[in-house]
Coordinates of C-alpha atoms in Angstrom, one line a residue:
X10 CA -30.9 -41.0 -10.4
X11 CA -27.3 -39.7 -10.1
X12 CA -26.7 -36.4 -8.5
X13 CA -25.4 -33.5 -10.4
X14 CA -21.9 -32.7 -9.1
X15 CA -22.3 -29.1 -10.2
X16 CA -25.5 -28.6 -8.2
X17 CA -25.4 -26.1 -5.3
X18 CA -24.9 -27.6 -1.8
X19 CA -28.1 -28.5 0.1
X20 CA -29.3 -26.4 2.9
X21 CA -28.3 -29.1 5.4
X22 CA -24.8 -29.2 4.0
X23 CA -24.5 -25.4 4.2
X24 CA -25.7 -25.3 7.7
X25 CA -23.4 -28.0 8.8
X26 CA -20.4 -26.0 7.4
X27 CA -21.6 -22.6 8.7
X28 CA -19.8 -20.8 11.5
X29 CA -23.2 -19.7 12.7
X30 CA -24.2 -23.3 13.4
X31 CA -21.0 -24.0 15.2
X32 CA -21.2 -20.9 17.4
X33 CA -24.8 -21.5 18.4
X34 CA -23.9 -25.2 19.0
X35 CA -21.0 -24.2 21.2
X36 CA -23.1 -21.8 23.3
X37 CA -25.9 -24.3 23.8
X38 CA -23.5 -27.2 24.5
X39 CA -21.6 -25.1 27.1
X40 CA -24.9 -24.0 28.8
X41 CA -26.2 -27.6 28.8
X42 CA -23.1 -29.3 30.1
X43 CA -22.3 -26.6 32.6
X44 CA -25.8 -26.8 34.1
X45 CA -25.6 -30.5 34.9
X46 CA -24.7 -31.3 38.5
X47 CA -24.0 -34.6 40.2
X48 CA -23.9 -34.5 44.0
X49 CA -23.4 -30.7 43.8
X50 CA -20.4 -31.1 41.5
X51 CA -20.4 -30.0 37.8
X52 CA -20.6 -32.7 35.1
X53 CA -17.4 -31.3 33.6
X54 CA -14.8 -31.5 36.4
X55 CA -12.9 -28.3 37.1
X56 CA -9.5 -29.7 35.9
X57 CA -11.1 -30.4 32.5
X58 CA -12.9 -27.1 32.5
X59 CA -9.6 -25.4 33.1
X60 CA -8.3 -26.8 29.9
X61 CA -10.9 -24.8 28.0
X62 CA -10.2 -21.8 30.1
X63 CA -6.5 -22.1 29.2
X64 CA -7.4 -22.2 25.5
X65 CA -9.7 -19.2 25.8
X66 CA -6.9 -17.3 27.6
X67 CA -4.4 -18.1 24.9
X68 CA -6.9 -17.3 22.2
X69 CA -7.6 -13.9 23.8
X70 CA -3.9 -13.2 23.9
X71 CA -3.6 -14.1 20.2
X72 CA -6.6 -12.0 19.3
X73 CA -5.2 -9.0 21.2
X74 CA -2.0 -9.4 19.2
X75 CA -3.9 -9.8 15.9
X76 CA -6.3 -6.8 16.2
X77 CA -3.8 -4.1 15.3
X78 CA -2.6 -6.2 12.3
X79 CA -6.2 -6.7 11.2
X80 CA -6.8 -3.0 11.3
X81 CA -3.7 -2.1 9.3
X82 CA -4.2 -5.0 6.9
X83 CA -7.9 -4.2 6.1
X84 CA -8.4 -0.5 6.7
X85 CA -5.3 0.8 4.8
X86 CA -6.0 -0.8 1.4
X87 CA -9.7 0.0 1.7
X88 CA -9.0 3.7 2.2
X89 CA -6.5 3.6 -0.6
X90 CA -9.0 1.9 -3.0
X91 CA -11.7 4.4 -2.2
X92 CA -9.4 7.4 -2.7
X93 CA -8.6 6.4 -6.3
X94 CA -12.2 6.8 -7.5
X95 CA -13.3 6.7 -11.1
X96 CA -15.3 9.9 -11.3
X97 CA -18.3 11.2 -9.5
X98 CA -20.5 8.0 -9.4
X99 CA -18.0 6.1 -7.2
X100 CA -18.0 9.1 -4.9
X101 CA -21.8 9.5 -5.0
X102 CA -22.4 5.7 -4.4
X103 CA -19.9 5.7 -1.5
X104 CA -21.5 8.8 0.0
X105 CA -25.0 7.2 -0.2
X106 CA -23.7 3.9 1.4
X107 CA -21.9 5.8 4.2
X108 CA -25.0 8.0 4.8
X109 CA -27.2 4.9 5.0
X110 CA -24.8 3.2 7.4
X111 CA -24.6 6.4 9.6
X112 CA -28.4 6.6 9.6
X113 CA -28.7 3.0 10.8
X114 CA -26.1 3.7 13.5
X115 CA -27.8 6.8 14.8
X116 CA -31.3 5.3 14.6
X117 CA -30.0 2.3 16.6
X118 CA -28.5 4.7 19.1
X119 CA -31.8 6.5 19.7
X120 CA -33.7 3.2 20.0
X121 CA -31.2 1.6 22.4
X122 CA -31.0 4.7 24.6
X123 CA -34.8 4.8 24.8
X124 CA -35.6 1.1 25.2
X125 CA -32.6 -0.7 26.8
X126 CA -32.7 1.0 30.2
X127 CA -36.2 -0.4 30.7
X128 CA -35.7 -3.7 28.9
X129 CA -32.4 -4.4 30.8
X130 CA -33.3 -2.8 34.1
X131 CA -32.2 -4.9 37.0
X132 CA -29.6 -6.7 34.8
X133 CA -26.2 -5.7 36.1
X134 CA -23.6 -8.3 34.9
X135 CA -20.9 -6.3 36.5
X136 CA -22.3 -7.3 39.9
X137 CA -22.3 -11.0 39.3
X138 CA -20.2 -12.6 42.0
X139 CA -17.3 -14.8 40.9
X140 CA -17.3 -17.9 43.2
X141 CA -14.2 -19.9 44.0
X142 CA -15.3 -22.6 41.6
X143 CA -14.8 -20.3 38.5
X144 CA -12.5 -21.8 35.9
X145 CA -8.9 -20.5 35.6
X146 CA -6.1 -20.9 33.1
X147 CA -3.3 -23.4 33.9
X148 CA -0.8 -21.0 32.3
X149 CA -0.7 -17.9 30.1
X150 CA 1.6 -16.7 27.3
X151 CA 1.9 -13.0 26.9
X152 CA 1.4 -11.9 23.3
X153 CA 1.9 -8.1 23.2
X154 CA 0.7 -6.4 20.0
X155 CA 3.2 -4.8 17.8
X156 CA 1.4 -1.4 18.1
X157 CA -1.5 -0.1 20.1
X158 CA -4.9 -0.2 18.6
X159 CA -5.3 3.6 18.2
X160 CA -1.8 3.8 16.7
X161 CA -2.9 1.2 14.1
X162 CA -6.0 3.2 13.3
X163 CA -4.1 6.4 12.8
X164 CA -1.4 4.7 10.8
X165 CA -4.0 3.1 8.6
X166 CA -5.7 6.4 7.8
X167 CA -2.4 8.2 7.1
X168 CA -0.9 5.5 5.0
X169 CA -4.2 4.7 3.2
X170 CA -4.7 8.4 2.2
X171 CA -1.1 8.5 1.1
X172 CA -1.4 5.4 -1.0
X173 CA -4.5 6.8 -2.8
X174 CA -2.2 9.6 -4.1
X175 CA 0.6 7.3 -5.4
X176 CA -0.5 5.5 -8.6
X177 CA 0.4 1.8 -8.9
X178 CA 3.0 2.1 -6.1
X179 CA 5.0 -0.8 -4.8
X180 CA 3.8 -0.1 -1.3
X181 CA 0.2 -0.5 -2.4
X182 CA 1.0 -3.9 -3.9
X183 CA 2.6 -4.8 -0.6
X184 CA -0.6 -3.9 1.3
X185 CA -2.7 -5.9 -1.2
X186 CA -0.6 -8.9 -0.3
X187 CA -0.8 -8.1 3.4
X188 CA -4.6 -7.8 3.1
X189 CA -4.7 -11.3 1.6
X190 CA -2.6 -12.6 4.5
X191 CA -4.9 -11.0 7.1
X192 CA -8.0 -12.3 5.3
X193 CA -6.6 -15.8 5.4
X194 CA -5.7 -15.3 9.1
X195 CA -9.4 -14.5 9.8
X196 CA -10.7 -17.3 7.5
X197 CA -8.4 -20.1 8.4
X198 CA -7.4 -19.5 12.1
X199 CA -9.5 -17.0 14.0
X200 CA -13.0 -17.9 12.7
X201 CA -12.5 -21.7 12.8
X202 CA -11.2 -21.5 16.4
X203 CA -14.0 -19.2 17.6
X204 CA -16.5 -21.9 18.5
X205 CA -14.1 -23.6 20.9
X206 CA -13.2 -20.2 22.4
X207 CA -16.9 -19.3 22.8
X208 CA -17.5 -22.7 24.4
X209 CA -14.9 -22.0 27.0
X210 CA -16.4 -18.5 27.7
X211 CA -19.9 -19.8 28.2
X212 CA -18.8 -22.8 30.2
X213 CA -17.0 -20.4 32.6
X214 CA -20.2 -18.4 32.8
X215 CA -22.1 -21.4 34.1
X216 CA -19.4 -21.9 36.8
X217 CA -19.7 -18.2 37.8
X218 CA -23.5 -18.2 37.8
X219 CA -23.7 -15.4 35.2
X220 CA -25.0 -17.6 32.3
X221 CA -28.7 -17.1 33.1
X222 CA -28.3 -13.3 33.4
X223 CA -26.3 -13.0 30.2
X224 CA -28.7 -15.1 28.1
X225 CA -31.7 -13.2 29.5
X226 CA -30.2 -9.9 28.5
X227 CA -29.0 -11.1 25.1
X228 CA -32.4 -12.5 24.1
X229 CA -34.0 -9.1 24.8
X230 CA -31.4 -7.4 22.7
X231 CA -31.9 -9.9 19.9
X232 CA -35.6 -9.0 19.6
X233 CA -34.8 -5.3 19.4
X234 CA -32.1 -5.9 16.7
X235 CA -34.4 -7.9 14.5
X236 CA -37.1 -5.3 14.7
X237 CA -34.6 -2.5 14.0
X238 CA -33.4 -4.2 10.9
X239 CA -36.9 -4.5 9.5
X240 CA -37.4 -0.7 10.2
X241 CA -34.1 0.1 8.6
X242 CA -35.0 -1.8 5.4
X243 CA -38.4 -0.1 5.3
X244 CA -36.9 3.4 5.5
X245 CA -34.3 2.6 2.9
X246 CA -36.8 1.4 0.4
X247 CA -39.3 4.1 1.2
X248 CA -36.6 6.6 0.4
X249 CA -35.5 4.8 -2.7
X250 CA -39.1 4.5 -3.8
X251 CA -39.7 8.3 -3.4
X252 CA -36.5 9.2 -5.3
X253 CA -36.6 6.4 -7.9
X254 CA -40.4 6.7 -8.4
X255 CA -41.0 3.0 -7.7
X256 CA -43.3 1.1 -5.4
X257 CA -41.2 0.7 -2.2
X258 CA -43.1 -2.4 -1.0
X259 CA -42.8 -4.1 -4.4
X260 CA -39.1 -3.2 -4.6
X261 CA -38.5 -4.6 -1.1
X262 CA -40.3 -7.9 -1.9
X263 CA -38.4 -8.3 -5.1
X264 CA -35.2 -8.3 -3.1
X265 CA -36.5 -11.1 -0.8
X266 CA -34.5 -13.8 -2.6
X267 CA -31.3 -12.0 -1.9
X268 CA -32.3 -11.6 1.8
X269 CA -33.0 -15.4 2.1
X270 CA -29.8 -16.3 0.2
X271 CA -27.7 -14.1 2.6
X272 CA -29.3 -15.9 5.6
X273 CA -27.7 -19.1 4.3
X274 CA -24.3 -17.7 3.2
X275 CA -23.7 -15.0 5.9
X276 CA -21.5 -13.4 3.2
X277 CA -22.3 -10.3 1.1
X278 CA -19.8 -11.3 -1.5
X279 CA -21.3 -14.8 -1.9
X280 CA -24.7 -13.3 -2.4
X281 CA -23.7 -10.8 -5.2
X282 CA -25.1 -12.9 -8.1
X283 CA -28.6 -13.1 -6.5
X284 CA -28.5 -9.5 -5.4
X285 CA -27.5 -8.4 -8.9
X286 CA -30.3 -10.4 -10.5
X287 CA -33.0 -9.1 -8.2
X288 CA -31.8 -5.5 -8.5
X289 CA -32.2 -5.7 -12.3
X290 CA -35.7 -7.0 -11.7
X291 CA -36.4 -3.8 -9.9
X292 CA -35.9 -1.9 -13.1
X293 CA -32.3 -0.9 -12.5
X294 CA -30.2 -0.7 -15.6
X295 CA -27.5 -3.4 -16.2
X296 CA -24.8 -0.7 -16.2
X297 CA -25.8 0.8 -12.8
X298 CA -26.6 -2.6 -11.2
X299 CA -23.3 -4.1 -12.3
X300 CA -21.5 -1.0 -10.8
X301 CA -23.4 -0.5 -7.5
X302 CA -24.1 -4.1 -6.3
X303 CA -20.5 -5.3 -6.1
X304 CA -19.3 -2.0 -4.7
X305 CA -22.1 -1.8 -2.0
X306 CA -21.4 -5.4 -1.0
X307 CA -18.1 -4.1 0.3
X308 CA -18.9 -0.6 1.6
X309 CA -22.6 -0.8 2.6
X310 CA -23.0 -2.5 6.0
X311 CA -26.0 -0.8 7.6
X312 CA -27.3 -4.0 9.1
X313 CA -24.0 -5.0 10.6
X314 CA -23.5 -1.5 12.0
X315 CA -26.9 -1.6 13.7
X316 CA -26.2 -5.0 15.2
X317 CA -22.7 -4.2 16.5
X318 CA -24.0 -1.0 18.1
X319 CA -26.9 -2.7 19.8
X320 CA -24.8 -5.4 21.5
X321 CA -22.1 -2.9 22.4
X322 CA -24.7 -0.6 24.0
X323 CA -26.2 -3.6 25.9
X324 CA -22.8 -4.6 27.2
X325 CA -21.9 -1.0 28.3
X326 CA -25.3 -0.7 30.1
X327 CA -25.2 -4.1 31.9
X328 CA -21.5 -4.1 32.8
X329 CA -21.1 -0.6 34.2
X330 CA -18.9 0.8 31.5
X331 CA -19.0 4.6 31.3
X332 CA -19.4 5.9 27.7
X333 CA -20.5 9.4 27.0
X334 CA -22.8 10.5 24.2
X335 CA -19.9 12.2 22.4
X336 CA -18.0 8.9 22.5
X337 CA -21.0 7.0 21.1
X338 CA -21.3 9.5 18.2
X339 CA -17.6 9.2 17.4
X340 CA -17.9 5.5 17.6
X341 CA -20.7 5.5 15.0
X342 CA -18.8 7.6 12.6
X343 CA -15.6 5.5 12.9
X344 CA -17.7 2.2 12.8
X345 CA -19.1 3.3 9.4
X346 CA -15.7 3.9 8.0
X347 CA -14.3 0.6 9.5
X348 CA -17.2 -1.4 8.0
X349 CA -15.8 -0.4 4.5
X350 CA -12.7 -2.5 5.4
X351 CA -14.6 -5.6 6.6
X352 CA -13.7 -8.7 4.6
X353 CA -16.6 -10.5 2.8
X354 CA -16.4 -13.5 5.0
X355 CA -18.7 -14.6 7.9
X356 CA -17.7 -12.7 11.0
X357 CA -15.6 -10.3 9.0
X358 CA -17.5 -7.2 10.2
X359 CA -17.0 -7.8 13.9
X360 CA -13.4 -8.7 13.4
X361 CA -12.8 -5.4 11.7
X362 CA -14.6 -3.6 14.5
X363 CA -12.8 -5.2 17.5
X364 CA -10.2 -2.4 17.5
X365 CA -12.8 0.3 17.9
X366 CA -14.5 -1.6 20.7
X367 CA -11.4 -1.7 22.8
X368 CA -9.9 1.7 21.8
X369 CA -13.0 3.9 21.8
X370 CA -15.3 2.2 24.2
X371 CA -12.7 0.7 26.6
X372 CA -13.9 -3.0 26.2
X373 CA -11.7 -5.5 27.8
X374 CA -10.8 -8.9 26.4
X375 CA -13.9 -10.7 27.8
X376 CA -16.2 -8.0 26.6
X377 CA -14.8 -8.2 23.1
X378 CA -15.1 -11.9 23.2
X379 CA -18.7 -11.7 24.2
X380 CA -19.3 -9.2 21.4
X381 CA -17.8 -11.6 18.9
X382 CA -20.0 -14.5 20.2
X383 CA -23.2 -12.6 20.1
X384 CA -22.5 -11.0 16.7
X385 CA -21.7 -14.2 15.0
X386 CA -24.8 -15.9 16.4
X387 CA -26.8 -13.4 14.4
X388 CA -24.3 -12.7 11.6
X389 CA -26.6 -13.9 8.8
X390 CA -29.4 -11.4 9.7
X391 CA -27.1 -8.5 9.5
X392 CA -25.7 -9.7 6.2
X393 CA -29.2 -10.1 4.8
X394 CA -30.0 -6.5 5.8
X395 CA -26.8 -5.3 4.2
X396 CA -27.4 -7.0 0.8
X397 CA -31.1 -6.1 0.6
X398 CA -30.3 -2.5 1.3
X399 CA -27.9 -2.5 -1.6
X400 CA -30.9 -2.8 -3.9
X401 CA -32.3 0.4 -2.5
X402 CA -29.0 2.3 -3.1
X403 CA -29.0 0.9 -6.7
X404 CA -32.4 2.3 -7.3
X405 CA -31.3 5.8 -6.1
X406 CA -28.1 5.8 -8.2
X407 CA -30.0 4.5 -11.2
X408 CA -32.4 7.5 -11.0
X409 CA -29.6 10.0 -10.4
X410 CA -27.4 8.6 -13.2
X411 CA -30.3 8.1 -15.7
X412 CA -29.4 4.5 -16.1
X413 CA -25.8 5.0 -17.2
X414 CA -22.4 5.4 -15.4
X415 CA -19.1 5.9 -17.0
X416 CA -15.5 6.7 -16.2
X417 CA -15.8 10.4 -15.7
X418 CA -12.6 10.7 -13.6
X419 CA -9.3 12.1 -14.8
X420 CA -7.0 9.8 -16.8
X421 CA -4.9 9.1 -13.7
X422 CA -7.9 7.8 -11.8
X423 CA -8.9 5.6 -14.8
X424 CA -5.4 4.2 -14.9
X425 CA -5.7 3.5 -11.2
X426 CA -8.9 1.5 -11.6
X427 CA -7.3 -0.6 -14.4
X428 CA -4.9 -2.0 -11.8
X429 CA -6.2 -5.5 -10.8
X430 CA -5.0 -6.3 -7.3
X431 CA -6.1 -10.0 -7.5
X432 CA -4.4 -10.5 -10.8
X433 CA -1.2 -9.1 -9.3
X434 CA -1.5 -11.5 -6.4
X435 CA -2.0 -14.4 -8.7
X436 CA 1.1 -13.4 -10.7
X437 CA 3.2 -13.2 -7.5
X438 CA 1.9 -16.5 -6.2
X439 CA 2.7 -18.3 -9.5
X440 CA 6.0 -16.6 -10.3
X441 CA 7.2 -15.7 -6.9
X442 CA 8.1 -12.2 -8.2
X443 CA 7.0 -9.9 -10.9
X444 CA 9.7 -9.9 -13.6
X445 CA 11.0 -6.7 -15.2
X446 CA 9.4 -7.8 -18.5
X447 CA 6.0 -8.0 -16.8
X448 CA 6.4 -4.6 -15.3
X449 CA 7.5 -3.1 -18.7
X450 CA 4.5 -4.8 -20.4
X451 CA 2.2 -3.4 -17.7
X452 CA 3.6 0.1 -18.2
X453 CA 3.3 -0.1 -22.0
X454 CA -0.4 -1.2 -21.6
X455 CA -1.0 1.8 -19.4
X456 CA 0.7 4.2 -21.8
X457 CA -1.4 2.9 -24.7
X458 CA -4.6 3.5 -22.7
X459 CA -3.8 7.2 -22.2

C-alpha cells in the first residue's frame, strides 16, 4: 500500500532528527568512549581528543561573540512588539503569563534552596582535580564580542521601549530582519553544532575524572525538575479551575495530547495546532483560544524558567559560585522577561538566557556550556509544561473576557498590530527592497482603516 506523502513523519523519523536525540547520544558516546582503557591508556588517544577540545574552545569563543547579538536580536523586537498592544486583553494575558512564569521561578527557588543542599551534599565539582592527562586545545582564536552582555541587555530594553513608541518605523523593520538573522544563526549554526561541542565537553570530563560526579549530580537534579513541573501544572490548572469554574483535573487531562506532542517536537510554536484544539475542548471560546494560545506560545515559558533555574542553582551549589538571595531574585525577574524573547525552536530558551547566566550569575564559558547541554537534554519536558500551561491561562482569560476579545486599544495601537513583520520580510527577500509604490500603498491602506 503506497504511503501518503502528506502524512506526518513517524516517531522514529522525528527522534532521529531531534536535537534532543543528538545531544543525549553525544553525552552517552563521550562517556562510553572516554571510560574505555587499554593498558591504562584511553581508547581515544590524547592527540585525537585534543581535536575535539580545540573545536569546543573555538565554539565557546564563537558563542561568547554571539551572545550579545542574540540578546539584541531577540529581546529588542520582543519588547517592541509587547509595547504596541491592542487594548487591555493583550496586557492582561501578558501579565498572567509573566505572573505564572515568576511563580514557577520562585517556587523552584524555594524547592532548590530546601532540597539541593541535602541532595547534592558532598558533591563539589569545583574540587575535582584536573590531571595532566586533561585535553587541551591545539590553538585558540580570540573572538571578542562587539559589546558586553550587560550593555546588550540595557541597549535592548532602551531601544525596544523606544521602538514601541514609534509606529511602523524603519528601525523596527531593521530589527525584524535582524531577528530573522539571529534566529537562523541559532537554527542553522549553533544548535546543529552543539552535539559535537557537548561531546568534546563530556569527553574532557572523562579525562579529568569529573564525569561520574557531574552525572550523579545532574540525575538528582533531573528528578527534582520533573516533579516540579508536575506540581507547577497542578497549581496552574487548580487556579484556572477555581477562576473559570471548571474541573481542574479534567481540564489538565484534556491538555494531555498537547503535552505529548510537545515532547516530540520540543517546540511551542510547532505544537500550537494541537494546543489550540485541546484548549477549545476545555470550553474556551474560539475567539479567546485563537488569541491566547499563539500569544502564550511565545511569552509563557514557566516550565523552561523552572528548568533553567534548577540547573543554574545546582551548578552554583556544586561549583562554589557565590550568588546572593538578592541576585537570585533579580535573576528570576529578568529570566521571565528574557523568556518572552526566546525563539520557538528547540533550545531557543536557553540560548536567550545565556547572557543572564554570565552577566548576573557570573558563569564562565564551561558553566554556560554545561547549562546548555543539560537544558537541551530535557528540552522537550520544559516545552511540554509550557504549552500545557497555556491552556490554563486561556481558561482564565476566557472567564475574565466572557468569551470575547476585541481591539479595544486606541487607533494607533490597532494600526500597529496591522503591521505584518513576516509579510514585510517576505517582500524584502523577494524584491530586495520595498519600493516607494509599496510604501505608498501601505500608507493608503493604513489611512483607509482609520
